[in-house]
Short mmCIF file of C-alpha atoms in Angstrom, two decimals:
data_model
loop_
_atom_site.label_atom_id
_atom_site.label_comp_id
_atom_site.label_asym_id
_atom_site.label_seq_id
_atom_site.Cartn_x
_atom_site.Cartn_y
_atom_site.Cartn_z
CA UNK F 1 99.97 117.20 95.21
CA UNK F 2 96.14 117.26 96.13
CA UNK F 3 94.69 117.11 99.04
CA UNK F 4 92.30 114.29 99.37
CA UNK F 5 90.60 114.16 102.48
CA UNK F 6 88.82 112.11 104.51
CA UNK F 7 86.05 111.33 101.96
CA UNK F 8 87.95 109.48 99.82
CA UNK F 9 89.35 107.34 102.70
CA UNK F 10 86.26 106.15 104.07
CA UNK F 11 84.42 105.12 101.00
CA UNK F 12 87.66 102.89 99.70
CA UNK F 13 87.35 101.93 103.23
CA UNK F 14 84.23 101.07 102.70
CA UNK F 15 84.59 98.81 99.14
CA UNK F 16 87.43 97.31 100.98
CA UNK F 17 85.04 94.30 102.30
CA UNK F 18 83.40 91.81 100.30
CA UNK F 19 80.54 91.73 102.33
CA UNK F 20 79.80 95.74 102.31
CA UNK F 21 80.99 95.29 98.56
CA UNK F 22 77.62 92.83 98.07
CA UNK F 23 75.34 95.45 100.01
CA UNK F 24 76.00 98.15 97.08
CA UNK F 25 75.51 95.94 94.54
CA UNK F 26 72.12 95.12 95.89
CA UNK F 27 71.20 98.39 96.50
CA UNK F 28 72.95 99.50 92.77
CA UNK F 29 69.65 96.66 91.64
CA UNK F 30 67.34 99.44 93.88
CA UNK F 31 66.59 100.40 97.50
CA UNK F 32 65.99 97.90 100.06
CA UNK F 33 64.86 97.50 103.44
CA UNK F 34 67.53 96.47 106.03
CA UNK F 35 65.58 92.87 106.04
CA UNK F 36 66.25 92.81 102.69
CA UNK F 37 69.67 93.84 102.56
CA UNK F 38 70.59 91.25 105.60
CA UNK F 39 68.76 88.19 103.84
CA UNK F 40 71.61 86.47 101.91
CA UNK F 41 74.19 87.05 104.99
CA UNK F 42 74.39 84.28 107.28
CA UNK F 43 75.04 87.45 109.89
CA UNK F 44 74.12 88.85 112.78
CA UNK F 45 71.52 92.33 112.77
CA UNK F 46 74.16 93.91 114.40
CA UNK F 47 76.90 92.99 112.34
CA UNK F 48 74.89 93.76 108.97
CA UNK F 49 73.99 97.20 110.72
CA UNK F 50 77.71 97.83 111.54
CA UNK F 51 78.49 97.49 107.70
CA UNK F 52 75.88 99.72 106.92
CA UNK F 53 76.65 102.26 109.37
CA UNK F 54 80.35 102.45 107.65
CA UNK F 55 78.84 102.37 104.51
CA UNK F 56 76.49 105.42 105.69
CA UNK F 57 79.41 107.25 107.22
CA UNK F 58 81.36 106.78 103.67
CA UNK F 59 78.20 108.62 101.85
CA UNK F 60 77.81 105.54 99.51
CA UNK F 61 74.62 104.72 100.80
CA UNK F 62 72.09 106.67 102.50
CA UNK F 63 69.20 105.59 105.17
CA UNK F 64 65.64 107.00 105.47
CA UNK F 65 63.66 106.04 108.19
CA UNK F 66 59.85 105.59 108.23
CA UNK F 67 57.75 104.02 110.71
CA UNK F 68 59.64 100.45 111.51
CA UNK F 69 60.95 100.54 108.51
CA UNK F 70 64.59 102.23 107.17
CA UNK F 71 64.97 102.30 103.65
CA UNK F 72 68.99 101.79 101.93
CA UNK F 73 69.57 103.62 98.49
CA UNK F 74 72.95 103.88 97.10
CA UNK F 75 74.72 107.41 96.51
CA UNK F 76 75.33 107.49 92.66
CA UNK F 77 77.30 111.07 93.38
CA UNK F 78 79.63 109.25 96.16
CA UNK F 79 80.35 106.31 93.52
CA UNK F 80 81.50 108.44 91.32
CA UNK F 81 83.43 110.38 93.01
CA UNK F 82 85.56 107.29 93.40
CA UNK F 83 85.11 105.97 90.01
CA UNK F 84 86.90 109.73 88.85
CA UNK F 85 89.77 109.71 91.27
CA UNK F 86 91.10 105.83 90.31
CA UNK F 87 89.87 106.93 86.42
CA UNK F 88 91.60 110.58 86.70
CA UNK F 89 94.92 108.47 87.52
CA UNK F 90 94.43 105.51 84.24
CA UNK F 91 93.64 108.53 81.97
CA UNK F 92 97.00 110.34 83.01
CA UNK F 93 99.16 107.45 82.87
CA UNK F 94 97.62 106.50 79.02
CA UNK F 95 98.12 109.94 77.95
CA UNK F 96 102.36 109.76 79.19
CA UNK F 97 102.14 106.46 76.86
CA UNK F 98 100.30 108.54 74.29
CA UNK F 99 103.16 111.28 74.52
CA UNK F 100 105.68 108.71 74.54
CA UNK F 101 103.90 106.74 71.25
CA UNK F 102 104.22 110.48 69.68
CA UNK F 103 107.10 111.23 70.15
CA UNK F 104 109.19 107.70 69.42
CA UNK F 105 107.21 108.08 65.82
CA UNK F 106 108.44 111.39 65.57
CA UNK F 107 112.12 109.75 66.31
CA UNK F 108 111.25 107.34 63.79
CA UNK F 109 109.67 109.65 60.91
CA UNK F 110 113.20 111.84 61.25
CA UNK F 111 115.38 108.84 61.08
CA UNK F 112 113.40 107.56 57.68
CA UNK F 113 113.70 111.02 56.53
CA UNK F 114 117.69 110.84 57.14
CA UNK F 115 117.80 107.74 54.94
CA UNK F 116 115.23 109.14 52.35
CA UNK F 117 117.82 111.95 51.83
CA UNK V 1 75.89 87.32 94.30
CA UNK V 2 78.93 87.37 92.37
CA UNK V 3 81.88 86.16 94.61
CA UNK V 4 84.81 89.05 94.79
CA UNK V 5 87.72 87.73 96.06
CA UNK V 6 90.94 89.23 97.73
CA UNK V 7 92.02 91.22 94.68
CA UNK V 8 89.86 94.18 95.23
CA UNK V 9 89.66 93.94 98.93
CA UNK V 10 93.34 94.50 98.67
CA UNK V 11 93.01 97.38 96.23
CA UNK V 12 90.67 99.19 97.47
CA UNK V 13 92.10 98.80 100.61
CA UNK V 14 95.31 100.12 99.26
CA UNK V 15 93.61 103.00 97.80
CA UNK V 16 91.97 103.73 101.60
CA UNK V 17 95.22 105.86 102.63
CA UNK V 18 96.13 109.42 101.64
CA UNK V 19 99.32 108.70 101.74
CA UNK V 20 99.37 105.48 98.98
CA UNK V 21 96.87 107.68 96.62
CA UNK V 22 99.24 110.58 96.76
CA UNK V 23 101.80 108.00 95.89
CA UNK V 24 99.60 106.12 92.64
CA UNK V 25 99.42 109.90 91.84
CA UNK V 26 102.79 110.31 91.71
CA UNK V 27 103.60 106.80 89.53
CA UNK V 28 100.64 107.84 87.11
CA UNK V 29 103.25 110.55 85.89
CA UNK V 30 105.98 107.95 85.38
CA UNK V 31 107.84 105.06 87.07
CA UNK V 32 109.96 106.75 90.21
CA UNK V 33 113.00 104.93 91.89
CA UNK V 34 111.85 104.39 95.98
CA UNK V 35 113.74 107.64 96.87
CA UNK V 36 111.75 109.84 94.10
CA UNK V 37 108.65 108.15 95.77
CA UNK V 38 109.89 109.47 99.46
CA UNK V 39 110.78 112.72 98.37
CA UNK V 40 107.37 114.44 99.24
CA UNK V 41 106.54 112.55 102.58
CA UNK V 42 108.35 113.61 105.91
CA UNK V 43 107.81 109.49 106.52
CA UNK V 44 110.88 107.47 107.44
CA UNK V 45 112.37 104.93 104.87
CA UNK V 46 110.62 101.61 106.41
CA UNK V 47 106.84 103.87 106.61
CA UNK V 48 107.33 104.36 102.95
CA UNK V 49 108.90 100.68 102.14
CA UNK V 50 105.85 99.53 104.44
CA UNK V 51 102.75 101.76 102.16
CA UNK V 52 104.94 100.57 98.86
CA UNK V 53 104.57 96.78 99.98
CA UNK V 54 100.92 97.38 100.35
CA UNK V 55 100.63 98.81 96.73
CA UNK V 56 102.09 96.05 95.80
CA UNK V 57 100.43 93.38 97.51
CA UNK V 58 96.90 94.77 95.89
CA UNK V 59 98.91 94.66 92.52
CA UNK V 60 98.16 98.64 91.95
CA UNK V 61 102.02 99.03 91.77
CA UNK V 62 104.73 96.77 90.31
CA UNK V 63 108.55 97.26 91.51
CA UNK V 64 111.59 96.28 89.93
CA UNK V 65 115.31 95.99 91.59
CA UNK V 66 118.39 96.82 88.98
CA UNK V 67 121.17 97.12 90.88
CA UNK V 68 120.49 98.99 94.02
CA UNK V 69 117.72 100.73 92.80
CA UNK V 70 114.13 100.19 92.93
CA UNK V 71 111.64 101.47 89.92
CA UNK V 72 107.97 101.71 90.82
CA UNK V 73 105.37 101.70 88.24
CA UNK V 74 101.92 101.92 88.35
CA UNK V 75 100.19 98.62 87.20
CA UNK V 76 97.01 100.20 85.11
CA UNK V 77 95.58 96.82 84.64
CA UNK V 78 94.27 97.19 88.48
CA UNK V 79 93.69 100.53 88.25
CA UNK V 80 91.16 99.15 85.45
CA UNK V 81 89.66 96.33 87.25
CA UNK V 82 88.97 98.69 90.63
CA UNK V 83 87.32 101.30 88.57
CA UNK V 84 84.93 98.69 86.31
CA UNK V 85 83.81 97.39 89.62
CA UNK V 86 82.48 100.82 90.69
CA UNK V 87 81.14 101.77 87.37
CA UNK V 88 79.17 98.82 87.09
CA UNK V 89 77.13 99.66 89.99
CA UNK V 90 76.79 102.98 88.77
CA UNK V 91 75.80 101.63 85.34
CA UNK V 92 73.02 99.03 86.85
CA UNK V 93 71.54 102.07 89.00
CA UNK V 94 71.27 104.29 86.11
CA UNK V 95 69.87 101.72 83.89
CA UNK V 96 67.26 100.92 86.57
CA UNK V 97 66.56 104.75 86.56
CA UNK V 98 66.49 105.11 83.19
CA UNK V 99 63.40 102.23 83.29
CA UNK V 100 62.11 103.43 85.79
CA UNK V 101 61.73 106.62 83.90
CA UNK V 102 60.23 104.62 80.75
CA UNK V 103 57.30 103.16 82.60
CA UNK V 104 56.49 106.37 83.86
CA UNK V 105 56.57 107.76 80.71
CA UNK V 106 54.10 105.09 79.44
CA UNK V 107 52.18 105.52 81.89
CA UNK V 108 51.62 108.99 80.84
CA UNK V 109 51.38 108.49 77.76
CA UNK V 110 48.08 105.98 78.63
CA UNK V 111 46.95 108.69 80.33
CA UNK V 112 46.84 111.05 77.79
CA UNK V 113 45.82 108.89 75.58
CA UNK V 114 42.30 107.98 77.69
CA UNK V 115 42.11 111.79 77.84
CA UNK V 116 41.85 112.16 74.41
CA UNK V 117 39.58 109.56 73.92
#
């Protein structure tokens, strides 16, 4: 078994809200501003910086400060990091199907040979 | 905004815990009966029962009881739905790159083009 560490964790942790779920796909549209990022919440600052600070923590999105302002860009490299551990565990499962689809035909192609005989 | 709803709160939650990714891990080889699924962990019966209820809940895992045994498969259906969520963020910041890198391209382009005027 693998060791998946805390990484992992926090940014599932992290896509586990709805709200922190619509702050990616803003920022997936391009950066933003935290203004801009708290405009369609009906949501405190604090509360909208709390989300971002877990989302920060989890690497999917990363803060640069200048002046007044701090700019929010997403982490492509964090997303898919956990796009390739929940794909990594679909592709295994398909290829036991494929195996199994293989080798029932095989079953199949011996028992038409049997009666071909 | 597009409005997610519990489903991948749940499943992402679900997929927040070492523990119930090294157990998705372990279905993505094959269905296992709740005592194959406990074999690894040094986690008491109800711990494990508690993490497989939670798999469930998000609809990542589906159980079935013949008899007194319990089979555990993996449901890939939600495995799918989890992972198109994060690859279409990916997808919409890489397309935004990828125009992004267009107009800059025209606009070099322009520029050479008054140059060789």
């Amino acid at each position: 078994m693998l060791n998946y560490g805390a990484p992992l964790d926090l940014m599932f942790q992290a896509l586990a809200d709805p709200t922190r779920r619509a702050m990616v796909e803003r920022l997936a549209k391009g950066p933003a501003s935290v203004s801009e990022l708290k405009a369609p919440f009906v949501m405190s600052l604090p509360a909208v910086m709390q989300h971002l600070a877990l989302l920060e923590t989890s690497g999917l999105v990363v803060t640069q400060k200048s002046g007044r302002v701090r700019t929010c860009r997403i982490n492509p490299a964090a997303l898919t990091e956990a796009e390739r551990w929940i794909e990594g565990r679909r592709l295994e499962w398909e290829r036991r199907l494929d195996r199994l689809g293989d080798y029932l035909q095989t079953l199949n192609e011996g028992e038409n040979d049997e009666q071909g005989q």
